Short mmCIF file of C-alpha atoms in Angstrom, two decimals:
data_model
loop_
_atom_site.label_atom_id
_atom_site.label_comp_id
_atom_site.label_asym_id
_atom_site.label_seq_id
_atom_site.Cartn_x
_atom_site.Cartn_y
_atom_site.Cartn_z
CA UNK A 1 0.91 -24.23 0.36
CA UNK A 2 -1.00 -22.80 -2.57
CA UNK A 3 -0.29 -19.16 -1.78
CA UNK A 4 3.44 -19.52 -1.26
CA UNK A 5 5.49 -17.47 -3.71
CA UNK A 6 8.62 -18.81 -5.37
CA UNK A 7 10.84 -16.69 -3.15
CA UNK A 8 9.73 -18.65 -0.13
CA UNK A 9 10.62 -22.06 -1.55
CA UNK A 10 12.34 -24.07 1.17
CA UNK A 11 14.99 -25.08 -1.34
CA UNK A 12 16.09 -21.47 -1.57
CA UNK A 13 16.83 -21.26 2.17
CA UNK A 14 20.13 -22.13 3.78
CA UNK A 15 20.41 -25.53 5.35
CA UNK A 16 19.27 -25.69 8.92
CA UNK A 17 16.72 -22.90 8.69
CA UNK A 18 13.04 -23.42 9.23
CA UNK A 19 10.20 -23.01 6.79
CA UNK A 20 8.64 -19.88 5.39
CA UNK A 21 11.56 -17.53 5.61
CA UNK A 22 11.72 -17.98 9.40
CA UNK A 23 14.66 -16.22 10.95
CA UNK A 24 15.70 -14.11 8.01
CA UNK A 25 12.19 -13.09 7.02
CA UNK A 26 11.68 -11.99 10.60
CA UNK A 27 14.29 -9.29 10.27
CA UNK A 28 12.28 -6.58 8.58
CA UNK A 29 15.01 -4.18 9.58
CA UNK A 30 18.50 -4.21 11.04
CA UNK A 31 16.80 -4.11 14.40
CA UNK A 32 14.62 -7.21 14.33
CA UNK A 33 11.14 -7.50 15.81
CA UNK A 34 10.10 -10.57 17.75
CA UNK A 35 7.52 -12.62 15.96
CA UNK A 36 5.39 -15.15 17.77
CA UNK A 37 5.11 -17.20 14.62
CA UNK A 38 8.22 -17.64 12.53
CA UNK A 39 6.76 -20.48 10.51
CA UNK A 40 3.42 -21.37 9.11
CA UNK A 41 3.63 -24.68 10.90
CA UNK A 42 4.01 -23.04 14.30
CA UNK A 43 0.29 -22.32 14.46
CA UNK A 44 -0.62 -25.97 14.25
CA UNK A 45 2.51 -27.59 15.68
CA UNK A 46 3.40 -26.29 19.11
CA UNK A 47 6.77 -27.97 19.25
CA UNK A 48 9.60 -27.14 16.84
CA UNK A 49 12.95 -28.86 16.74
CA UNK A 50 16.39 -27.60 15.88
CA UNK A 51 19.80 -29.12 15.38
CA UNK A 52 22.44 -27.79 17.74
CA UNK A 53 25.97 -29.24 18.14
CA UNK A 54 24.89 -32.44 16.44
CA UNK A 55 22.13 -33.16 18.99
CA UNK A 56 18.39 -32.61 18.74
CA UNK A 57 17.07 -29.79 20.87
CA UNK A 58 13.37 -29.15 21.38
CA UNK A 59 11.81 -25.76 22.17
CA UNK A 60 9.17 -25.36 24.82
CA UNK A 61 5.66 -25.94 23.53
CA UNK A 62 4.06 -22.75 22.21
CA UNK A 63 0.42 -22.33 23.18
CA UNK A 64 -1.62 -22.30 19.98
CA UNK A 65 -4.37 -20.00 21.37
CA UNK A 66 -1.82 -17.24 21.98
CA UNK A 67 -0.43 -17.66 18.47
CA UNK A 68 -3.88 -17.49 16.95
CA UNK A 69 -4.71 -14.45 19.06
CA UNK A 70 -1.59 -12.62 17.86
CA UNK A 71 -2.17 -13.43 14.19
CA UNK A 72 -5.83 -12.47 14.55
CA UNK A 73 -4.81 -9.16 16.10
CA UNK A 74 -2.39 -8.46 13.25
CA UNK A 75 -5.11 -9.31 10.71
CA UNK A 76 -7.56 -6.88 12.30
CA UNK A 77 -4.82 -4.27 12.48
CA UNK A 78 -3.98 -4.68 8.79
CA UNK A 79 -7.61 -4.28 7.73
CA UNK A 80 -8.24 -1.21 9.91
CA UNK A 81 -4.94 0.36 8.85
CA UNK A 82 -5.74 -0.19 5.17
CA UNK A 83 -9.17 1.37 5.59
CA UNK A 84 -7.42 4.56 6.77
CA UNK A 85 -4.82 4.89 4.01
CA UNK A 86 -6.99 6.96 1.64
CA UNK A 87 -9.96 8.71 3.37
CA UNK A 88 -7.75 11.69 4.28
CA UNK A 89 -7.34 12.25 0.53
CA UNK A 90 -10.65 11.27 -1.03
CA UNK A 91 -12.77 12.93 1.67
CA UNK A 92 -11.00 16.24 0.98
CA UNK A 93 -11.57 15.92 -2.75
CA UNK A 94 -15.32 15.74 -2.19
CA UNK A 95 -15.32 18.96 -0.12
CA UNK A 96 -12.40 20.83 -1.69
CA UNK A 97 -14.60 23.63 -3.06
CA UNK A 98 -16.13 24.31 0.38
CA UNK A 99 -12.75 24.17 2.12
CA UNK A 100 -11.17 26.52 -0.43
CA UNK A 101 -13.95 29.07 -0.07
CA UNK A 102 -13.95 29.02 3.73
CA UNK A 103 -10.16 29.23 4.12
CA UNK A 104 -9.79 31.71 1.22
CA UNK A 105 -7.47 29.47 -0.79
CA UNK A 106 -6.54 30.63 -4.26
CA UNK A 107 -7.44 28.41 -7.19
CA UNK A 108 -3.79 27.61 -7.85
CA UNK A 109 -3.17 26.65 -4.23
CA UNK A 110 -6.22 24.40 -4.22
CA UNK A 111 -4.90 22.77 -7.38
CA UNK A 112 -1.47 22.20 -5.87
CA UNK A 113 -3.16 20.65 -2.83
CA UNK A 114 -4.31 17.74 -5.01
CA UNK A 115 -0.65 16.96 -5.87
CA UNK A 116 0.56 17.04 -2.26
CA UNK A 117 -0.34 13.39 -1.38
CA UNK A 118 2.09 11.67 -3.78
CA UNK A 119 4.81 14.16 -2.83
CA UNK A 120 4.34 13.42 0.87
CA UNK A 121 4.23 9.68 0.16
CA UNK A 122 7.59 9.92 -1.59
CA UNK A 123 9.31 12.20 0.93
CA UNK A 124 8.04 10.71 4.18
CA UNK A 125 8.11 7.14 2.86
CA UNK A 126 11.90 7.27 2.67
CA UNK A 127 12.04 7.47 6.47
CA UNK A 128 10.13 4.21 6.98
CA UNK A 129 13.13 1.81 6.85
CA UNK A 130 15.10 3.81 9.41
CA UNK A 131 12.09 4.06 11.73
CA UNK A 132 11.41 0.34 11.35
CA UNK A 133 15.03 -0.48 12.22
CA UNK A 134 14.85 1.55 15.40
CA UNK A 135 11.35 0.86 16.67
CA UNK A 136 10.06 -2.16 14.75
CA UNK A 137 7.48 -2.10 11.93
CA UNK A 138 4.44 -2.70 14.15
CA UNK A 139 5.32 0.26 16.37
CA UNK A 140 5.80 2.51 13.34
CA UNK A 141 2.44 1.49 11.86
CA UNK A 142 0.83 2.21 15.25
CA UNK A 143 2.43 5.66 15.26
CA UNK A 144 1.30 6.14 11.67
CA UNK A 145 -2.31 5.49 12.60
CA UNK A 146 -1.97 7.93 15.50
CA UNK A 147 -0.58 10.57 13.12
CA UNK A 148 -3.51 10.07 10.76
CA UNK A 149 -5.93 10.48 13.68
CA UNK A 150 -4.20 13.65 14.91
CA UNK A 151 -3.94 15.17 11.43
CA UNK A 152 -7.58 14.55 10.55
CA UNK A 153 -8.74 15.92 13.90
CA UNK A 154 -6.54 19.01 13.82
CA UNK A 155 -7.39 20.04 10.27
CA UNK A 156 -11.09 20.08 11.13
CA UNK A 157 -10.24 22.90 13.58
CA UNK A 158 -7.91 24.79 11.21
CA UNK A 159 -8.78 28.47 10.80
CA UNK A 160 -6.28 29.25 8.06
CA UNK A 161 -4.53 27.69 5.09
CA UNK A 162 -1.11 27.13 6.79
CA UNK A 163 -2.68 25.24 9.71
CA UNK A 164 -4.84 23.20 7.35
CA UNK A 165 -1.83 22.24 5.21
CA UNK A 166 0.27 21.35 8.27
CA UNK A 167 -2.46 19.11 9.70
CA UNK A 168 -2.95 17.46 6.31
CA UNK A 169 0.80 16.86 6.04
CA UNK A 170 0.77 15.18 9.47
CA UNK A 171 -1.96 12.78 8.32
CA UNK A 172 -0.16 12.13 5.04
CA UNK A 173 3.06 11.40 6.92
CA UNK A 174 1.27 8.67 8.84
CA UNK A 175 -0.15 7.30 5.61
CA UNK A 176 3.27 7.37 3.92
CA UNK A 177 5.13 5.26 6.49
CA UNK A 178 2.20 2.85 6.81
CA UNK A 179 2.07 2.49 3.01
CA UNK A 180 5.68 1.35 3.01
CA UNK A 181 5.36 -1.07 5.92
CA UNK A 182 2.16 -2.89 4.95
CA UNK A 183 4.02 -5.39 2.69
CA UNK A 184 6.63 -5.77 5.44
CA UNK A 185 4.03 -6.67 8.07
CA UNK A 186 2.48 -9.22 5.69
CA UNK A 187 5.82 -10.80 4.84
CA UNK A 188 6.72 -10.92 8.51
CA UNK A 189 3.64 -12.44 10.11
CA UNK A 190 2.23 -14.35 7.13
CA UNK A 191 5.23 -15.47 5.06
CA UNK A 192 3.29 -18.38 3.56
CA UNK A 193 0.21 -16.30 2.78
CA UNK A 194 1.65 -13.23 1.09
CA UNK A 195 -0.91 -13.28 -1.73
CA UNK A 196 -4.06 -13.75 0.35
CA UNK A 197 -3.08 -11.24 3.05
CA UNK A 198 -1.96 -8.66 0.52
CA UNK A 199 -5.30 -9.15 -1.19
CA UNK A 200 -7.14 -8.68 2.09
CA UNK A 201 -5.59 -5.34 2.98
CA UNK A 202 -5.65 -4.16 -0.65
CA UNK A 203 -9.39 -4.86 -0.70
CA UNK A 204 -9.79 -2.92 2.55
CA UNK A 205 -7.77 -0.05 1.09
CA UNK A 206 -10.01 0.08 -2.00
CA UNK A 207 -13.08 -0.06 0.23
CA UNK A 208 -11.84 2.83 2.37
CA UNK A 209 -11.08 4.86 -0.75
CA UNK A 210 -14.55 4.33 -2.22
CA UNK A 211 -16.35 4.78 1.09
CA UNK A 212 -14.76 8.16 1.82
CA UNK A 213 -15.40 9.41 -1.73
CA UNK A 214 -19.04 8.35 -1.71
CA UNK A 215 -20.05 9.03 1.90
CA UNK A 216 -18.30 12.30 2.81
CA UNK A 217 -20.82 14.65 1.19
CA UNK A 218 -23.96 12.86 2.48
CA UNK A 219 -22.45 12.63 5.97
CA UNK A 220 -21.54 16.31 5.88
CA UNK A 221 -25.08 17.24 4.89
CA UNK A 222 -26.50 15.02 7.64
CA UNK A 223 -24.27 16.82 10.17
CA UNK A 224 -25.55 20.25 9.15
CA UNK A 225 -23.39 20.99 6.10
CA UNK A 226 -20.23 21.95 8.03
CA UNK A 227 -17.19 20.68 6.11
CA UNK A 228 -15.20 20.56 9.35
CA UNK A 229 -17.45 17.86 10.74
CA UNK A 230 -17.53 16.07 7.40
CA UNK A 231 -13.72 15.81 7.33
CA UNK A 232 -13.24 15.34 11.06
CA UNK A 233 -15.58 12.35 11.31
CA UNK A 234 -12.93 10.19 9.60
CA UNK A 235 -10.67 10.70 12.62
CA UNK A 236 -12.92 8.25 14.47
CA UNK A 237 -11.98 5.46 12.06
CA UNK A 238 -8.30 6.34 12.46
CA UNK A 239 -8.60 6.19 16.26
CA UNK A 240 -10.01 2.67 16.02
CA UNK A 241 -7.07 1.65 13.83
CA UNK A 242 -4.58 2.53 16.58
CA UNK A 243 -6.00 0.00 19.06
CA UNK A 244 -4.97 -3.37 17.50
CA UNK A 245 -1.36 -2.23 17.16
CA UNK A 246 -0.89 -1.17 20.78
CA UNK A 247 -0.18 -4.73 22.09
CA UNK A 248 2.35 -5.19 19.27
CA UNK A 249 4.45 -2.05 19.66
CA UNK A 250 7.10 -3.89 21.73
CA UNK A 251 7.17 -6.86 19.35
CA UNK A 252 10.78 -6.17 18.36
CA UNK A 253 13.11 -9.07 19.17
CA UNK A 254 13.66 -12.42 17.49
CA UNK A 255 14.50 -14.51 20.51
CA UNK A 256 11.80 -13.52 22.99
CA UNK A 257 8.26 -12.33 22.40
CA UNK A 258 7.38 -9.35 24.56
CA UNK A 259 3.89 -8.57 23.38
CA UNK A 260 1.13 -9.46 25.83
CA UNK A 261 -0.06 -13.03 25.51
CA UNK A 262 2.58 -14.02 22.99
CA UNK A 263 4.62 -17.14 23.69
CA UNK A 264 8.37 -17.17 23.86
CA UNK A 265 9.99 -18.29 20.65
CA UNK A 266 13.54 -19.26 19.88
CA UNK A 267 15.46 -18.48 16.76
CA UNK A 268 15.82 -21.55 14.56
CA UNK A 269 19.19 -23.18 14.08
CA UNK A 270 21.13 -21.50 11.35
CA UNK A 271 19.75 -18.06 12.21
CA UNK A 272 22.21 -15.42 13.21
CA UNK A 273 22.14 -14.68 16.90
CA UNK A 274 20.59 -11.54 18.26
CA UNK A 275 21.36 -9.73 21.40
CA UNK A 276 18.10 -8.46 22.82
CA UNK A 277 16.94 -5.95 20.25
CA UNK A 278 20.18 -5.98 18.35
CA UNK A 279 20.49 -6.50 14.61
CA UNK A 280 20.58 -9.81 12.86
CA UNK A 281 23.95 -10.05 11.26
CA UNK A 282 22.95 -12.38 8.45
CA UNK A 283 20.09 -10.17 7.30
CA UNK A 284 22.27 -7.61 5.53
CA UNK A 285 20.10 -5.14 3.69
CA UNK A 286 20.41 -5.47 -0.09
CA UNK A 287 21.37 -2.34 -2.00
CA UNK A 288 18.17 -2.23 -3.99
CA UNK A 289 19.29 0.79 -6.00
CA UNK A 290 21.65 -1.55 -7.89
CA UNK A 291 18.89 -4.00 -8.80
CA UNK A 292 17.30 -3.77 -12.27
CA UNK A 293 14.24 -5.54 -10.85
CA UNK A 294 13.88 -2.89 -8.13
CA UNK A 295 14.03 -0.10 -10.71
CA UNK A 296 11.53 -1.87 -12.96
CA UNK A 297 9.20 -2.30 -10.01
CA UNK A 298 9.59 1.36 -9.00
CA UNK A 299 8.77 2.59 -12.51
CA UNK A 300 5.83 0.19 -12.74
CA UNK A 301 4.55 1.47 -9.40
CA UNK A 302 4.95 5.06 -10.56
CA UNK A 303 3.14 4.55 -13.87
CA UNK A 304 0.19 2.74 -12.28
CA UNK A 305 -0.03 5.49 -9.63
CA UNK A 306 0.00 8.09 -12.41
CA UNK A 307 -2.95 6.39 -14.08
CA UNK A 308 -4.83 6.11 -10.81
CA UNK A 309 -4.42 9.78 -9.88
CA UNK A 310 -5.32 10.90 -13.40
CA UNK A 311 -8.44 8.74 -13.29
CA UNK A 312 -9.52 10.02 -9.87
CA UNK A 313 -8.80 13.63 -10.74
CA UNK A 314 -10.00 13.98 -14.32
CA UNK A 315 -12.32 11.17 -15.40
CA UNK A 316 -15.54 12.83 -14.14
CA UNK A 317 -14.66 15.99 -16.04
CA UNK A 318 -14.03 14.00 -19.23
CA UNK A 319 -17.49 12.46 -18.98
CA UNK A 320 -19.16 15.79 -18.17
CA UNK A 321 -17.52 17.49 -21.14
CA UNK A 322 -18.85 14.64 -23.30
CA UNK A 323 -22.42 15.43 -22.22
CA UNK A 324 -22.83 13.07 -19.27
CA UNK A 325 -24.65 14.60 -16.29
CA UNK A 326 -22.68 15.51 -13.18
CA UNK A 327 -24.45 12.93 -11.03
CA UNK A 328 -23.85 10.15 -13.56
CA UNK A 329 -20.22 11.17 -13.92
CA UNK A 330 -19.83 10.79 -10.16
CA UNK A 331 -21.42 7.35 -10.25
CA UNK A 332 -19.10 6.32 -13.09
CA UNK A 333 -16.09 7.29 -10.98
CA UNK A 334 -17.53 5.29 -8.08
CA UNK A 335 -17.88 2.26 -10.38
CA UNK A 336 -14.23 2.61 -11.36
CA UNK A 337 -13.13 2.76 -7.73
CA UNK A 338 -15.41 -0.08 -6.55
CA UNK A 339 -13.91 -2.46 -9.13
CA UNK A 340 -10.83 -2.52 -6.95
CA UNK A 341 -12.65 -4.04 -3.97
CA UNK A 342 -13.13 -7.62 -5.23
CA UNK A 343 -10.21 -7.63 -7.67
CA UNK A 344 -7.77 -6.38 -5.05
CA UNK A 345 -8.39 -9.64 -3.20
CA UNK A 346 -8.32 -11.92 -6.23
CA UNK A 347 -5.30 -10.57 -8.12
CA UNK A 348 -2.68 -10.92 -5.33
CA UNK A 349 -3.77 -14.50 -4.64
CA UNK A 350 -3.50 -15.31 -8.34
CA UNK A 351 -0.14 -13.53 -8.65
CA UNK A 352 1.37 -15.42 -5.71
CA UNK A 353 0.58 -18.74 -7.43
CA UNK A 354 2.43 -17.77 -10.61
CA UNK A 355 6.17 -17.96 -11.20
CA UNK A 356 6.03 -14.72 -13.19
CA UNK A 357 3.43 -11.99 -13.02
CA UNK A 358 3.97 -10.61 -16.52
CA UNK A 359 0.72 -12.05 -17.95
CA UNK A 360 -1.36 -10.27 -15.30
CA UNK A 361 0.50 -7.02 -15.99
CA UNK A 362 -0.29 -7.31 -19.70
CA UNK A 363 -3.98 -8.10 -19.15
CA UNK A 364 -4.42 -5.10 -16.84
CA UNK A 365 -2.54 -2.88 -19.27
CA UNK A 366 -4.69 -3.96 -22.21
CA UNK A 367 -7.83 -3.20 -20.18
CA UNK A 368 -6.51 0.31 -19.54
CA UNK A 369 -5.51 0.79 -23.17
CA UNK A 370 -8.97 -0.31 -24.32
CA UNK A 371 -10.67 1.97 -21.79
CA UNK A 372 -8.70 5.04 -22.87
CA UNK A 373 -9.30 4.23 -26.52
CA UNK A 374 -13.01 4.12 -25.79
CA UNK A 375 -12.82 7.47 -24.00
CA UNK A 376 -11.11 8.91 -27.07
CA UNK A 377 -13.59 7.54 -29.63
CA UNK A 378 -16.94 7.46 -27.81
CA UNK A 379 -16.69 8.82 -24.25
CA UNK A 380 -20.46 9.04 -23.65
CA UNK A 381 -21.64 6.12 -25.78
CA UNK A 382 -19.70 3.44 -23.90
CA UNK A 383 -19.16 5.30 -20.63
CA UNK A 384 -20.07 2.37 -18.37
CA UNK A 385 -17.78 -0.05 -20.22
CA UNK A 386 -14.86 2.40 -20.10
CA UNK A 387 -15.40 2.96 -16.36
CA UNK A 388 -15.28 -0.79 -15.70
CA UNK A 389 -12.19 -1.34 -17.86
CA UNK A 390 -10.30 1.52 -16.21
CA UNK A 391 -11.29 0.17 -12.80
CA UNK A 392 -9.77 -3.19 -13.73
CA UNK A 393 -6.63 -1.47 -15.01
CA UNK A 394 -6.22 0.41 -11.71
CA UNK A 395 -5.84 -2.94 -9.94
CA UNK A 396 -2.19 -2.83 -10.93
CA UNK A 397 -1.73 -1.28 -7.47
CA UNK A 398 -2.36 -4.45 -5.41
CA UNK A 399 -0.34 -6.38 -7.98
CA UNK A 400 2.61 -4.05 -7.42
CA UNK A 401 2.32 -4.52 -3.65
CA UNK A 402 2.29 -8.29 -4.08
CA UNK A 403 5.39 -8.21 -6.26
CA UNK A 404 7.20 -6.16 -3.60
CA UNK A 405 6.68 -9.04 -1.20
CA UNK A 406 7.77 -11.63 -3.77
CA UNK A 407 10.86 -9.92 -5.17
CA UNK A 408 12.85 -10.26 -1.94
CA UNK A 409 13.69 -13.34 0.13
CA UNK A 410 14.16 -11.51 3.43
CA UNK A 411 12.15 -9.17 5.58
CA UNK A 412 14.94 -6.58 5.59
CA UNK A 413 14.97 -6.78 1.80
CA UNK A 414 11.21 -6.24 1.64
CA UNK A 415 11.35 -3.09 3.76
CA UNK A 416 14.14 -1.65 1.58
CA UNK A 417 12.40 -2.63 -1.64
CA UNK A 418 9.04 -1.33 -0.46
CA UNK A 419 10.51 2.04 0.50
CA UNK A 420 12.48 2.32 -2.73
CA UNK A 421 9.70 1.26 -5.11
CA UNK A 422 6.99 3.36 -3.49
CA UNK A 423 9.06 6.48 -2.88
CA UNK A 424 10.51 6.55 -6.39
CA UNK A 425 7.14 5.52 -7.82
CA UNK A 426 5.22 8.32 -6.14
CA UNK A 427 7.81 10.84 -7.32
CA UNK A 428 7.26 9.60 -10.86
CA UNK A 429 3.49 10.01 -10.49
CA UNK A 430 3.52 13.67 -9.39
CA UNK A 431 3.70 15.35 -12.85
CA UNK A 432 1.00 13.18 -14.47
CA UNK A 433 -2.23 14.86 -13.28
CA UNK A 434 -0.68 18.32 -13.68
CA UNK A 435 0.47 17.53 -17.23
CA UNK A 436 -3.00 16.32 -18.19
CA UNK A 437 -4.47 19.59 -16.94
CA UNK A 438 -1.94 21.65 -18.91
CA UNK A 439 -2.58 19.68 -22.11
CA UNK A 440 -6.33 20.03 -21.68
CA UNK A 441 -6.08 23.77 -21.14
CA UNK A 442 -3.77 24.44 -24.10
CA UNK A 443 -5.26 21.98 -26.60
CA UNK A 444 -8.86 22.93 -25.85
CA UNK A 445 -10.06 19.34 -25.65
CA UNK A 446 -9.45 15.88 -24.26
CA UNK A 447 -7.97 14.20 -27.35
CA UNK A 448 -4.31 14.87 -26.54
CA UNK A 449 -4.59 14.17 -22.76
CA UNK A 450 -6.39 10.87 -23.38
CA UNK A 451 -3.77 9.89 -25.96
CA UNK A 452 -1.12 10.52 -23.30
CA UNK A 453 -3.01 8.39 -20.75
CA UNK A 454 -3.33 5.51 -23.19
CA UNK A 455 0.27 5.84 -24.31
CA UNK A 456 1.52 5.39 -20.75
CA UNK A 457 0.01 1.90 -20.72
CA UNK A 458 2.72 0.68 -23.13
CA UNK A 459 5.75 1.38 -20.90
CA UNK A 460 3.72 0.24 -17.88
CA UNK A 461 3.25 -3.19 -19.46
CA UNK A 462 6.94 -3.39 -20.40
CA UNK A 463 8.42 -2.50 -17.01
CA UNK A 464 5.72 -4.49 -15.20
CA UNK A 465 6.69 -7.59 -17.15
CA UNK A 466 10.34 -7.03 -16.22
CA UNK A 467 9.41 -6.53 -12.55
CA UNK A 468 7.35 -9.71 -12.60
CA UNK A 469 10.20 -12.02 -13.56
CA UNK A 470 11.01 -14.89 -11.21
CA UNK A 471 13.97 -13.41 -9.34
CA UNK A 472 14.79 -11.47 -6.19
CA UNK A 473 16.73 -8.27 -5.53
CA UNK A 474 19.22 -10.26 -3.42
CA UNK A 475 20.21 -12.11 -6.59
CA UNK A 476 21.10 -8.82 -8.30
CA UNK A 477 22.77 -6.83 -5.49
#
């Protein structure tokens, strides 16, 4: 299978287990979720065999149409969920001035509001493993989409700053837990297609980010100029994202599928037994805090997030201060963001075919270093080239998500690693945009801030190369 990462090599599995991480990969938490397809072969081969007590035992045939329907539903759910993971943030950025004026926010409070998303991602993301253990990852993602819908709808009716912040926090909470569980869902339902499925939802995430940034102002103007309608309209997209996950919310056990239309499946021989929705004993969660690879991945995630938030928050101002018109500066930012749409699909597929991902990390880092150097030397003269290069550099995000899925052999390991890397990473990213603003204000120019941005590419390449080594956190814990 061309997309299969090293961690899913059949040779690495205990004897008697089935392909593609089967029983262990199914346990995305201590409380396992039932998966209609535990192997890639199950879609095409309705009958699986197991060895029990020295005799061959054959499961009941699994109807392929039901399997395809379930995987198709998960695919649609992943795409719609990914489309909703950024509009709550980028739509607000486009209308922040109008919101601040109408709700009488101070300038400092409006500035702090731009740093709230990574803080919420870090704080609320920590709860994702516990929620997944109790309710199953699909149910938590469904609840996350519902929280995004409710938060976006409620903040469009907010009459004061506290209510607006509370509604925004509700939406960001839904985004945070869904952020953590996206790699888990991919590892669980598509263990042999980690790269391609990560690329698919990363591309959808980039598309949702760009669409909200570009369309919010025109849509608001078309609806009469009311910022409440301009922000609230994105609740419709979030409502649609809830629907595909509803049939999957009870998809929680390993031995019996309970989602509508899903066939019954039996745990392969060699898998630890489960009692209903009980835990899988063999899928002990690795202590990722003891893993050097987990820490390298967390720092890499944090440094790439720092660069992304700095780019989104400050790049237009850098171009405007260099003499570029406001409209062109906005288009340049859009170019940077749009670069992530095709590359977010290509890079994870490429990464999953490689034993180590260090070379990709270095190439992306060099693109960022070149882009920042260009901004320092000739910000207006080569503006379009710098925008493209920084857009390529920002594709370290889907690469980081892919490595989360490849640096653990088990589903329970992925959920722990995803929560650890993203929560720690987002905490690391919080000071970056604020520090750039302070340096700009006190130095009176962009030389020092840009030097800082470029300098961060060096440690990002180093820790990214360490995180991309061919090993798993289970080997180190």
